[in-house]
Amino acid sequence: MAYNSQNLIRYTPPSWASTLCYIPQYYLKLAQRLTPIYQWDLPAAFPNRSISNFQIYIKRDDMTGSVLSGNKVRKLEFLLADALQKKCTSILTAGGIQSNHCRTTAVAARQLGLSSYLFLRCDEEMRSNLQLVGCTGNVFLNSMVASKVFLIERKAQFFPDILPKMQQLSTYLKSTTGDECYLIPIGGSNVIGLFGYIECFRELVEQGLYENFDDIVVTCGSGGSTCGLALSNYLTGSKVKMHALCICSDANYFYQHIDETLQQLKLSDQVKARDIVDIIDGYAGLGYGLSTEDEMKFAYDVSKSTGIILDPVYNTKAVKGMLHELEHNPERFQGRRILYIHTGGIFGAYDGRFNNMLEQERSSNVEIMNWTDYQTSIGDNKK
């Protein structure tokens, strides 16, 4: 279904956020709300680890939709509403080569009848040989909605490197096609996208956050979801403790990002980032978008034991880090009832990096077989 300005819905923030600056006027209904919460039996999945005294729960924000799944669509409900209100016709954003944010933006933009342009960071080898880009995972979905993609340096940062490129393209499109462009930062992490996870926190309160949980844990890749949750936790006076695990950069970077957001919201005199969230370093592994064999094996162990699929970029590293902290630094958690927020990213698991490991697992465990041969085998055993 295509959307237009008639699909804009007037936004009313929760009472505890009603005095914030930059409250959006409108939002779009893109996400499936009230994603479920249930107990996640990770302690039973890892009986050799000292975490049995914790109760771990999971909020399935990987179920906010299909191709619009994950945490990014919550932010885009506000960002794309702002774009429509401003009568923009093209959306520009950036991320990694398998960016969930870019994929969600590209799909949602096309559903709204808008064009999308993606600046995707990757290695020099891929930029020199475009055939290496392939057509798997999020790249496949970007292609299916005819998004235009520009490959840029892996180490490019948004403000000094990427934003000027986006502004240059915006100027060019305006002069040659008349398109009005709307620029979205990496991860949709700004004061408008922030309201996606202010709304998520309102949802958590409705789902019994205060009564049922002591700590919230989330992955931190661009800082927007972490900031929205931590700020909401502060504004409501909640006693729940907020934790975020870095999967790129470091804690200082994200504390600075959140402090800058608080300054924009004119809250920096009241509170600092370190007062409202515990950002945990040490689990980025090889770096953003890169996976070790141990991380992939961990994701497989979780999925085969609990049925929850973890993407390699975000949630695998965050959950692995959370379990390590629960086991080795339990004192950093204020209670025993832990709520992990699964931020999605399923299509990032389809980029092929799991293939070799899964083929080896299938072979050693004989998970795929010809039924006729198996039928003969069980027939022989009966005799």
mmCIF file of C-alpha atoms in Angstrom:
data_model
loop_
_atom_site.group_PDB
_atom_site.id
_atom_site.type_symbol
_atom_site.label_atom_id
_atom_site.label_comp_id
_atom_site.label_asym_id
_atom_site.label_seq_id
_atom_site.Cartn_x
_atom_site.Cartn_y
_atom_site.Cartn_z
ATOM 1 C CA MET A 1 0.000 0.000 0.000
ATOM 2 C CA ALA A 2 1.339 3.430 -0.910
ATOM 3 C CA TYR A 3 1.230 6.205 1.647
ATOM 4 C CA ASN A 4 0.959 9.961 1.292
ATOM 5 C CA SER A 5 0.455 12.985 3.530
ATOM 6 C CA GLN A 6 -3.105 11.845 4.241
ATOM 7 C CA ASN A 7 -1.634 8.904 6.159
ATOM 8 C CA LEU A 8 0.042 11.196 8.679
ATOM 9 C CA ILE A 9 -1.296 10.683 12.193
ATOM 10 C CA ARG A 10 -1.224 13.488 14.749
ATOM 11 C CA TYR A 11 1.236 12.571 17.498
ATOM 12 C CA THR A 12 0.602 12.988 21.208
ATOM 13 C CA PRO A 13 3.618 12.105 23.369
ATOM 14 C CA PRO A 14 3.298 10.403 26.752
ATOM 15 C CA SER A 15 2.756 12.884 29.578
ATOM 16 C CA TRP A 16 6.258 12.402 30.952
ATOM 17 C CA ALA A 17 7.763 13.453 27.577
ATOM 18 C CA SER A 18 5.334 16.283 26.824
ATOM 19 C CA THR A 19 7.771 19.076 27.703
ATOM 20 C CA LEU A 20 10.626 17.870 25.508
ATOM 21 C CA CYS A 21 11.897 19.949 22.604
ATOM 22 C CA TYR A 22 11.415 18.794 19.011
ATOM 23 C CA ILE A 23 8.254 16.779 19.679
ATOM 24 C CA PRO A 24 7.148 15.535 16.243
ATOM 25 C CA GLN A 25 3.776 16.693 14.985
ATOM 26 C CA TYR A 26 3.014 13.473 13.120
ATOM 27 C CA TYR A 27 3.948 9.834 12.757
ATOM 28 C CA LEU A 28 3.176 7.029 10.327
ATOM 29 C CA LYS A 29 1.864 3.578 11.205
ATOM 30 C CA LEU A 30 4.671 1.392 9.864
ATOM 31 C CA ALA A 31 5.540 -0.918 12.782
ATOM 32 C CA GLN A 32 3.628 -3.724 14.430
ATOM 33 C CA ARG A 33 3.388 -2.494 18.010
ATOM 34 C CA LEU A 34 3.223 -4.271 21.369
ATOM 35 C CA THR A 35 5.861 -6.799 20.393
ATOM 36 C CA PRO A 36 5.668 -9.724 22.832
ATOM 37 C CA ILE A 37 7.713 -10.295 25.968
ATOM 38 C CA TYR A 38 8.358 -13.760 27.343
ATOM 39 C CA GLN A 39 10.902 -15.698 29.363
ATOM 40 C CA TRP A 40 14.002 -16.672 27.406
ATOM 41 C CA ASP A 41 15.581 -19.808 28.786
ATOM 42 C CA LEU A 42 19.217 -18.921 28.124
ATOM 43 C CA PRO A 43 20.375 -20.293 31.504
ATOM 44 C CA ALA A 44 19.134 -23.769 30.470
ATOM 45 C CA ALA A 45 20.775 -23.370 27.057
ATOM 46 C CA PHE A 46 24.143 -22.738 28.731
ATOM 47 C CA PRO A 47 24.106 -24.984 31.844
ATOM 48 C CA ASN A 48 27.889 -24.744 32.195
ATOM 49 C CA ARG A 49 27.688 -21.003 32.866
ATOM 50 C CA SER A 50 26.963 -19.460 36.261
ATOM 51 C CA ILE A 51 23.807 -17.593 35.285
ATOM 52 C CA SER A 52 21.096 -19.896 36.636
ATOM 53 C CA ASN A 53 20.177 -17.393 39.373
ATOM 54 C CA PHE A 54 19.057 -14.876 36.721
ATOM 55 C CA GLN A 55 15.676 -14.836 35.013
ATOM 56 C CA ILE A 56 16.143 -13.600 31.450
ATOM 57 C CA TYR A 57 13.253 -12.283 29.367
ATOM 58 C CA ILE A 58 13.155 -11.044 25.789
ATOM 59 C CA LYS A 59 11.135 -8.336 24.067
ATOM 60 C CA ARG A 60 10.784 -9.347 20.428
ATOM 61 C CA ASP A 61 11.355 -6.091 18.595
ATOM 62 C CA ASP A 62 12.574 -8.283 15.765
ATOM 63 C CA MET A 63 8.831 -8.812 15.235
ATOM 64 C CA THR A 64 7.877 -5.205 14.432
ATOM 65 C CA GLY A 65 7.238 -6.348 10.865
ATOM 66 C CA SER A 66 8.574 -8.430 7.991
ATOM 67 C CA VAL A 67 10.895 -6.485 5.693
ATOM 68 C CA LEU A 68 10.235 -3.528 8.005
ATOM 69 C CA SER A 69 11.268 -5.516 11.078
ATOM 70 C CA GLY A 70 13.588 -4.460 13.876
ATOM 71 C CA ASN A 71 14.146 -1.332 15.912
ATOM 72 C CA LYS A 72 14.749 0.967 12.920
ATOM 73 C CA VAL A 73 11.132 1.005 11.760
ATOM 74 C CA ARG A 74 10.043 2.574 15.061
ATOM 75 C CA LYS A 75 12.331 5.549 14.368
ATOM 76 C CA LEU A 76 11.258 5.757 10.738
ATOM 77 C CA GLU A 77 7.622 6.192 11.748
ATOM 78 C CA PHE A 78 8.624 9.690 12.878
ATOM 79 C CA LEU A 79 11.428 10.438 10.432
ATOM 80 C CA LEU A 80 9.472 9.580 7.302
ATOM 81 C CA ALA A 81 6.404 11.384 8.611
ATOM 82 C CA ASP A 82 8.616 14.457 8.919
ATOM 83 C CA ALA A 83 9.826 13.894 5.347
ATOM 84 C CA LEU A 84 6.254 13.698 4.031
ATOM 85 C CA GLN A 85 5.202 16.749 5.991
ATOM 86 C CA LYS A 86 8.072 18.653 4.355
ATOM 87 C CA LYS A 87 6.986 17.332 0.931
ATOM 88 C CA CYS A 88 10.280 15.552 0.294
ATOM 89 C CA THR A 89 10.439 13.044 -2.545
ATOM 90 C CA SER A 90 13.831 11.408 -1.956
ATOM 91 C CA ILE A 91 15.365 9.925 1.175
ATOM 92 C CA LEU A 92 19.124 9.819 1.748
ATOM 93 C CA THR A 93 20.761 7.803 4.519
ATOM 94 C CA ALA A 94 23.853 5.760 5.346
ATOM 95 C CA GLY A 95 25.166 2.669 7.094
ATOM 96 C CA GLY A 96 27.214 -0.499 6.621
ATOM 97 C CA ILE A 97 26.962 -2.706 3.549
ATOM 98 C CA GLN A 98 24.420 -4.937 5.355
ATOM 99 C CA SER A 99 22.750 -2.074 7.223
ATOM 100 C CA ASN A 100 19.359 -2.952 8.687
ATOM 101 C CA HIS A 101 18.555 0.739 8.952
ATOM 102 C CA CYS A 102 19.271 1.344 5.271
ATOM 103 C CA ARG A 103 17.215 -1.665 4.202
ATOM 104 C CA THR A 104 14.261 -0.607 6.328
ATOM 105 C CA THR A 105 14.531 2.956 5.041
ATOM 106 C CA ALA A 106 14.685 1.802 1.414
ATOM 107 C CA VAL A 107 11.643 -0.476 1.745
ATOM 108 C CA ALA A 108 9.559 2.012 3.733
ATOM 109 C CA ALA A 109 10.455 4.844 1.355
ATOM 110 C CA ARG A 110 9.335 2.824 -1.653
ATOM 111 C CA GLN A 111 6.061 1.951 0.093
ATOM 112 C CA LEU A 112 5.553 5.681 0.585
ATOM 113 C CA GLY A 113 6.235 6.345 -3.080
ATOM 114 C CA LEU A 114 9.615 7.934 -2.337
ATOM 115 C CA SER A 115 13.036 7.267 -3.851
ATOM 116 C CA SER A 116 15.955 6.234 -1.654
ATOM 117 C CA TYR A 117 19.709 6.730 -1.927
ATOM 118 C CA LEU A 118 21.995 4.723 0.346
ATOM 119 C CA PHE A 119 25.624 5.451 1.220
ATOM 120 C CA LEU A 120 26.998 2.055 2.309
ATOM 121 C CA ARG A 121 30.371 1.593 3.974
ATOM 122 C CA CYS A 122 32.519 -1.343 2.867
ATOM 123 C CA ASP A 123 36.098 -2.476 2.257
ATOM 124 C CA GLU A 124 38.246 -1.106 -0.541
ATOM 125 C CA GLU A 125 38.234 -4.535 -2.226
ATOM 126 C CA MET A 126 34.459 -4.370 -2.659
ATOM 127 C CA ARG A 127 34.522 -0.784 -3.888
ATOM 128 C CA SER A 128 37.145 -1.774 -6.465
ATOM 129 C CA ASN A 129 35.184 -4.821 -7.640
ATOM 130 C CA LEU A 130 31.422 -4.204 -7.554
ATOM 131 C CA GLN A 131 30.738 -7.875 -8.310
ATOM 132 C CA LEU A 132 31.768 -8.627 -4.727
ATOM 133 C CA VAL A 133 28.753 -6.706 -3.420
ATOM 134 C CA GLY A 134 26.573 -9.682 -4.324
ATOM 135 C CA CYS A 135 22.843 -9.806 -3.781
ATOM 136 C CA THR A 136 22.268 -11.374 -0.376
ATOM 137 C CA GLY A 137 20.711 -10.287 2.902
ATOM 138 C CA ASN A 138 19.839 -6.616 3.149
ATOM 139 C CA VAL A 139 21.598 -5.880 -0.157
ATOM 140 C CA PHE A 140 19.047 -8.120 -1.880
ATOM 141 C CA LEU A 141 16.133 -6.200 -0.386
ATOM 142 C CA ASN A 142 17.699 -2.847 -1.253
ATOM 143 C CA SER A 143 17.890 -4.055 -4.854
ATOM 144 C CA MET A 144 14.320 -5.357 -4.862
ATOM 145 C CA VAL A 145 12.998 -1.860 -4.109
ATOM 146 C CA ALA A 146 15.361 -0.248 -6.638
ATOM 147 C CA SER A 147 17.286 1.826 -4.139
ATOM 148 C CA LYS A 148 20.329 3.660 -5.476
ATOM 149 C CA VAL A 149 23.517 2.641 -3.633
ATOM 150 C CA PHE A 150 26.850 4.431 -3.320
ATOM 151 C CA LEU A 151 29.782 2.526 -1.806
ATOM 152 C CA ILE A 152 32.032 4.544 0.499
ATOM 153 C CA GLU A 153 34.996 3.906 2.785
ATOM 154 C CA ARG A 154 34.437 1.506 5.688
ATOM 155 C CA LYS A 155 35.897 3.957 8.205
ATOM 156 C CA ALA A 156 33.857 6.951 7.003
ATOM 157 C CA GLN A 157 32.197 8.867 9.857
ATOM 158 C CA PHE A 158 28.861 10.588 9.436
ATOM 159 C CA PHE A 159 29.522 14.257 10.155
ATOM 160 C CA PRO A 160 33.037 14.763 8.750
ATOM 161 C CA ASP A 161 32.799 12.305 5.839
ATOM 162 C CA ILE A 162 29.314 11.121 4.869
ATOM 163 C CA LEU A 163 27.076 14.133 5.480
ATOM 164 C CA PRO A 164 28.951 16.337 2.942
ATOM 165 C CA LYS A 165 28.474 13.625 0.304
ATOM 166 C CA MET A 166 24.761 13.447 1.084
ATOM 167 C CA GLN A 167 24.469 17.229 0.886
ATOM 168 C CA GLN A 168 26.266 17.257 -2.457
ATOM 169 C CA LEU A 169 23.880 14.642 -3.848
ATOM 170 C CA SER A 170 20.888 16.503 -2.427
ATOM 171 C CA THR A 171 21.964 19.702 -4.180
ATOM 172 C CA TYR A 172 22.492 17.838 -7.440
ATOM 173 C CA LEU A 173 19.094 16.090 -7.329
ATOM 174 C CA LYS A 174 17.340 19.362 -6.518
ATOM 175 C CA SER A 175 18.973 21.138 -9.461
ATOM 176 C CA THR A 176 18.511 18.338 -12.010
ATOM 177 C CA THR A 177 15.224 16.663 -11.053
ATOM 178 C CA GLY A 178 13.551 19.081 -8.660
ATOM 179 C CA ASP A 179 13.555 16.415 -5.936
ATOM 180 C CA GLU A 180 13.420 17.653 -2.364
ATOM 181 C CA CYS A 181 15.710 15.414 -0.310
ATOM 182 C CA TYR A 182 15.383 14.367 3.306
ATOM 183 C CA LEU A 183 18.651 13.389 5.001
ATOM 184 C CA ILE A 184 18.604 10.759 7.757
ATOM 185 C CA PRO A 185 21.703 10.066 9.895
ATOM 186 C CA ILE A 186 23.120 6.584 10.471
ATOM 187 C CA GLY A 187 20.605 4.459 12.346
ATOM 188 C CA GLY A 188 18.010 7.236 12.268
ATOM 189 C CA SER A 189 19.582 8.387 15.524
ATOM 190 C CA ASN A 190 18.578 12.011 16.014
ATOM 191 C CA VAL A 191 16.058 13.970 18.098
ATOM 192 C CA ILE A 192 13.201 12.961 15.798
ATOM 193 C CA GLY A 193 14.047 9.269 15.517
ATOM 194 C CA LEU A 194 14.477 9.312 19.297
ATOM 195 C CA PHE A 195 10.692 9.294 19.701
ATOM 196 C CA GLY A 196 10.508 5.800 18.235
ATOM 197 C CA TYR A 197 12.016 4.439 21.428
ATOM 198 C CA ILE A 198 10.236 6.901 23.676
ATOM 199 C CA GLU A 199 7.117 5.219 22.302
ATOM 200 C CA CYS A 200 8.691 1.803 22.823
ATOM 201 C CA PHE A 201 9.223 2.673 26.475
ATOM 202 C CA ARG A 202 5.571 3.701 26.788
ATOM 203 C CA GLU A 203 4.786 0.247 25.397
ATOM 204 C CA LEU A 204 7.099 -1.404 27.951
ATOM 205 C CA VAL A 205 5.291 0.365 30.799
ATOM 206 C CA GLU A 206 1.978 -0.970 29.474
ATOM 207 C CA GLN A 207 3.534 -4.438 29.437
ATOM 208 C CA GLY A 208 4.458 -4.334 33.129
ATOM 209 C CA LEU A 209 8.044 -3.062 33.037
ATOM 210 C CA TYR A 210 8.001 -1.631 36.545
ATOM 211 C CA GLU A 211 6.417 -4.666 38.148
ATOM 212 C CA ASN A 212 8.307 -7.434 36.368
ATOM 213 C CA PHE A 213 11.881 -6.342 35.631
ATOM 214 C CA ASP A 214 14.966 -4.945 37.346
ATOM 215 C CA ASP A 215 17.279 -4.327 34.384
ATOM 216 C CA ILE A 216 16.962 -3.616 30.638
ATOM 217 C CA VAL A 217 19.719 -4.675 28.225
ATOM 218 C CA VAL A 218 19.964 -3.547 24.601
ATOM 219 C CA THR A 219 22.583 -3.504 21.852
ATOM 220 C CA CYS A 220 24.145 -0.145 20.958
ATOM 221 C CA GLY A 221 25.213 0.494 17.356
ATOM 222 C CA SER A 222 24.280 4.101 16.604
ATOM 223 C CA GLY A 223 22.941 5.089 20.021
ATOM 224 C CA GLY A 224 19.396 6.148 19.127
ATOM 225 C CA SER A 225 17.468 3.275 20.690
ATOM 226 C CA THR A 226 19.697 3.363 23.770
ATOM 227 C CA CYS A 227 19.165 7.104 24.155
ATOM 228 C CA GLY A 228 15.391 6.884 23.742
ATOM 229 C CA LEU A 229 15.051 4.108 26.306
ATOM 230 C CA ALA A 230 17.477 5.642 28.817
ATOM 231 C CA LEU A 231 15.907 9.095 28.565
ATOM 232 C CA SER A 232 12.416 7.635 29.013
ATOM 233 C CA ASN A 233 13.579 5.605 31.993
ATOM 234 C CA TYR A 234 14.881 8.838 33.535
ATOM 235 C CA LEU A 235 11.845 10.982 32.715
ATOM 236 C CA THR A 236 9.419 8.491 34.238
ATOM 237 C CA GLY A 237 11.436 8.195 37.439
ATOM 238 C CA SER A 238 11.707 4.459 36.825
ATOM 239 C CA LYS A 239 13.968 2.437 39.118
ATOM 240 C CA VAL A 240 14.822 -0.034 36.355
ATOM 241 C CA LYS A 241 18.532 0.045 35.452
ATOM 242 C CA MET A 242 19.462 0.560 31.807
ATOM 243 C CA HIS A 243 22.425 -1.211 30.130
ATOM 244 C CA ALA A 244 23.696 -1.063 26.535
ATOM 245 C CA LEU A 245 26.450 -3.145 24.959
ATOM 246 C CA CYS A 246 28.656 -1.496 22.311
ATOM 247 C CA ILE A 247 29.041 -3.447 19.087
ATOM 248 C CA CYS A 248 31.186 -0.709 17.551
ATOM 249 C CA SER A 249 33.079 2.402 18.685
ATOM 250 C CA ASP A 250 33.329 2.567 22.485
ATOM 251 C CA ALA A 251 31.424 3.701 25.560
ATOM 252 C CA ASN A 252 32.907 7.204 25.500
ATOM 253 C CA TYR A 253 31.655 7.735 21.946
ATOM 254 C CA PHE A 254 28.086 6.783 22.863
ATOM 255 C CA TYR A 255 28.099 8.725 26.121
ATOM 256 C CA GLN A 256 29.122 11.772 24.097
ATOM 257 C CA HIS A 257 26.373 11.101 21.523
ATOM 258 C CA ILE A 258 23.720 10.859 24.234
ATOM 259 C CA ASP A 259 25.048 13.961 25.999
ATOM 260 C CA GLU A 260 24.821 15.881 22.706
ATOM 261 C CA THR A 261 21.225 14.732 22.321
ATOM 262 C CA LEU A 262 20.429 15.808 25.887
ATOM 263 C CA GLN A 263 21.965 19.188 25.093
ATOM 264 C CA GLN A 264 19.751 19.542 21.998
ATOM 265 C CA LEU A 265 16.757 18.703 24.165
ATOM 266 C CA LYS A 266 17.874 21.337 26.709
ATOM 267 C CA LEU A 267 18.253 18.706 29.419
ATOM 268 C CA SER A 268 22.030 18.778 29.820
ATOM 269 C CA ASP A 269 21.777 20.926 32.963
ATOM 270 C CA GLN A 270 19.542 18.299 34.563
ATOM 271 C CA VAL A 271 21.184 15.018 33.675
ATOM 272 C CA LYS A 272 24.195 13.434 31.964
ATOM 273 C CA ALA A 273 24.402 10.264 29.908
ATOM 274 C CA ARG A 274 26.442 8.437 32.542
ATOM 275 C CA ASP A 275 23.622 9.064 35.045
ATOM 276 C CA ILE A 276 21.003 7.233 33.004
ATOM 277 C CA VAL A 277 22.688 4.327 31.213
ATOM 278 C CA ASP A 278 25.468 1.820 31.806
ATOM 279 C CA ILE A 279 27.258 1.473 28.458
ATOM 280 C CA ILE A 280 29.411 -1.657 28.347
ATOM 281 C CA ASP A 281 32.586 -1.923 26.284
ATOM 282 C CA GLY A 282 34.565 -4.948 25.181
ATOM 283 C CA TYR A 283 32.251 -6.930 22.914
ATOM 284 C CA ALA A 284 32.741 -5.383 19.479
ATOM 285 C CA GLY A 285 35.025 -8.254 18.485
ATOM 286 C CA LEU A 286 36.741 -7.645 15.156
ATOM 287 C CA GLY A 287 34.714 -4.473 14.617
ATOM 288 C CA TYR A 288 31.418 -3.332 13.159
ATOM 289 C CA GLY A 289 29.917 -5.883 10.767
ATOM 290 C CA LEU A 290 32.767 -8.381 11.257
ATOM 291 C CA SER A 291 32.303 -11.741 12.970
ATOM 292 C CA THR A 292 34.565 -14.294 14.620
ATOM 293 C CA GLU A 293 33.978 -18.041 14.389
ATOM 294 C CA ASP A 294 33.260 -18.058 18.117
ATOM 295 C CA GLU A 295 30.505 -15.447 17.691
ATOM 296 C CA MET A 296 28.887 -17.388 14.854
ATOM 297 C CA LYS A 297 29.016 -20.600 16.875
ATOM 298 C CA PHE A 298 27.400 -18.752 19.788
ATOM 299 C CA ALA A 299 24.551 -17.512 17.568
ATOM 300 C CA TYR A 300 24.004 -21.056 16.330
ATOM 301 C CA ASP A 301 23.970 -22.451 19.878
ATOM 302 C CA VAL A 302 21.347 -19.876 20.897
ATOM 303 C CA SER A 303 19.132 -20.543 17.891
ATOM 304 C CA LYS A 304 19.246 -24.337 18.109
ATOM 305 C CA SER A 305 18.576 -24.218 21.868
ATOM 306 C CA THR A 306 15.928 -21.490 22.095
ATOM 307 C CA GLY A 307 14.650 -20.833 18.561
ATOM 308 C CA ILE A 308 15.699 -17.164 18.698
ATOM 309 C CA ILE A 309 17.766 -16.109 15.684
ATOM 310 C CA LEU A 310 20.474 -13.546 16.394
ATOM 311 C CA ASP A 311 21.915 -11.391 13.639
ATOM 312 C CA PRO A 312 25.726 -11.354 13.395
ATOM 313 C CA VAL A 313 26.210 -7.567 13.507
ATOM 314 C CA TYR A 314 24.215 -6.527 16.567
ATOM 315 C CA ASN A 315 22.409 -9.025 18.758
ATOM 316 C CA THR A 316 24.911 -11.890 18.645
ATOM 317 C CA LYS A 317 27.605 -9.667 20.140
ATOM 318 C CA ALA A 318 25.225 -8.028 22.620
ATOM 319 C CA VAL A 319 23.725 -11.265 23.949
ATOM 320 C CA LYS A 320 27.144 -12.900 24.152
ATOM 321 C CA GLY A 321 28.386 -9.879 26.087
ATOM 322 C CA MET A 322 25.335 -9.845 28.347
ATOM 323 C CA LEU A 323 25.866 -13.477 29.365
ATOM 324 C CA HIS A 324 29.536 -12.822 30.052
ATOM 325 C CA GLU A 325 28.654 -9.846 32.254
ATOM 326 C CA LEU A 326 25.951 -11.799 34.100
ATOM 327 C CA GLU A 327 28.469 -14.524 34.813
ATOM 328 C CA HIS A 328 31.581 -12.491 35.606
ATOM 329 C CA ASN A 329 30.232 -9.074 36.708
ATOM 330 C CA PRO A 330 26.801 -9.823 38.214
ATOM 331 C CA GLU A 331 27.132 -6.861 40.584
ATOM 332 C CA ARG A 332 26.631 -4.380 37.716
ATOM 333 C CA PHE A 333 23.002 -5.552 37.493
ATOM 334 C CA GLN A 334 20.684 -4.289 40.198
ATOM 335 C CA GLY A 335 18.394 -7.331 40.170
ATOM 336 C CA ARG A 336 17.865 -10.831 38.844
ATOM 337 C CA ARG A 337 15.035 -10.147 36.357
ATOM 338 C CA ILE A 338 16.719 -9.118 33.113
ATOM 339 C CA LEU A 339 14.817 -7.897 30.030
ATOM 340 C CA TYR A 340 16.759 -8.101 26.773
ATOM 341 C CA ILE A 341 15.364 -6.108 23.855
ATOM 342 C CA HIS A 342 15.946 -7.932 20.563
ATOM 343 C CA THR A 343 16.415 -5.167 17.991
ATOM 344 C CA GLY A 344 16.079 -7.369 14.895
ATOM 345 C CA GLY A 345 18.465 -7.647 11.973
ATOM 346 C CA ILE A 346 17.428 -11.075 10.703
ATOM 347 C CA PHE A 347 18.301 -10.317 7.072
ATOM 348 C CA GLY A 348 21.899 -9.618 8.058
ATOM 349 C CA ALA A 349 22.148 -13.326 8.906
ATOM 350 C CA TYR A 350 21.416 -14.120 5.256
ATOM 351 C CA ASP A 351 24.645 -12.650 3.876
ATOM 352 C CA GLY A 352 26.376 -16.024 3.663
ATOM 353 C CA ARG A 353 28.813 -15.775 6.542
ATOM 354 C CA PHE A 354 27.134 -18.654 8.400
ATOM 355 C CA ASN A 355 27.200 -21.000 5.381
ATOM 356 C CA ASN A 356 30.456 -22.881 5.982
ATOM 357 C CA MET A 357 29.762 -23.435 9.670
ATOM 358 C CA LEU A 358 26.213 -24.660 9.043
ATOM 359 C CA GLU A 359 27.329 -26.998 6.273
ATOM 360 C CA GLN A 360 29.871 -28.544 8.639
ATOM 361 C CA GLU A 361 27.253 -28.858 11.393
ATOM 362 C CA ARG A 362 24.758 -30.461 9.029
ATOM 363 C CA SER A 363 27.324 -32.938 7.784
ATOM 364 C CA SER A 364 28.583 -33.974 11.221
ATOM 365 C CA ASN A 365 25.065 -34.279 12.691
ATOM 366 C CA VAL A 366 23.469 -35.758 9.554
ATOM 367 C CA GLU A 367 20.700 -33.170 9.577
ATOM 368 C CA ILE A 368 19.849 -33.494 5.887
ATOM 369 C CA MET A 369 19.287 -36.892 4.309
ATOM 370 C CA ASN A 370 17.423 -38.702 1.579
ATOM 371 C CA TRP A 371 14.163 -40.063 3.003
ATOM 372 C CA THR A 372 14.350 -43.245 0.943
ATOM 373 C CA ASP A 373 17.767 -44.082 2.399
ATOM 374 C CA TYR A 374 16.555 -43.251 5.912
ATOM 375 C CA GLN A 375 13.399 -45.310 5.481
ATOM 376 C CA THR A 376 15.520 -48.273 4.445
ATOM 377 C CA SER A 377 17.739 -47.724 7.492
ATOM 378 C CA ILE A 378 14.909 -47.674 10.026
ATOM 379 C CA GLY A 379 13.311 -50.610 8.230
ATOM 380 C CA ASP A 380 16.485 -52.623 8.712
ATOM 381 C CA ASN A 381 16.614 -51.702 12.393
ATOM 382 C CA LYS A 382 13.138 -53.093 12.942
ATOM 383 C CA LYS A 383 14.117 -56.552 11.751
#
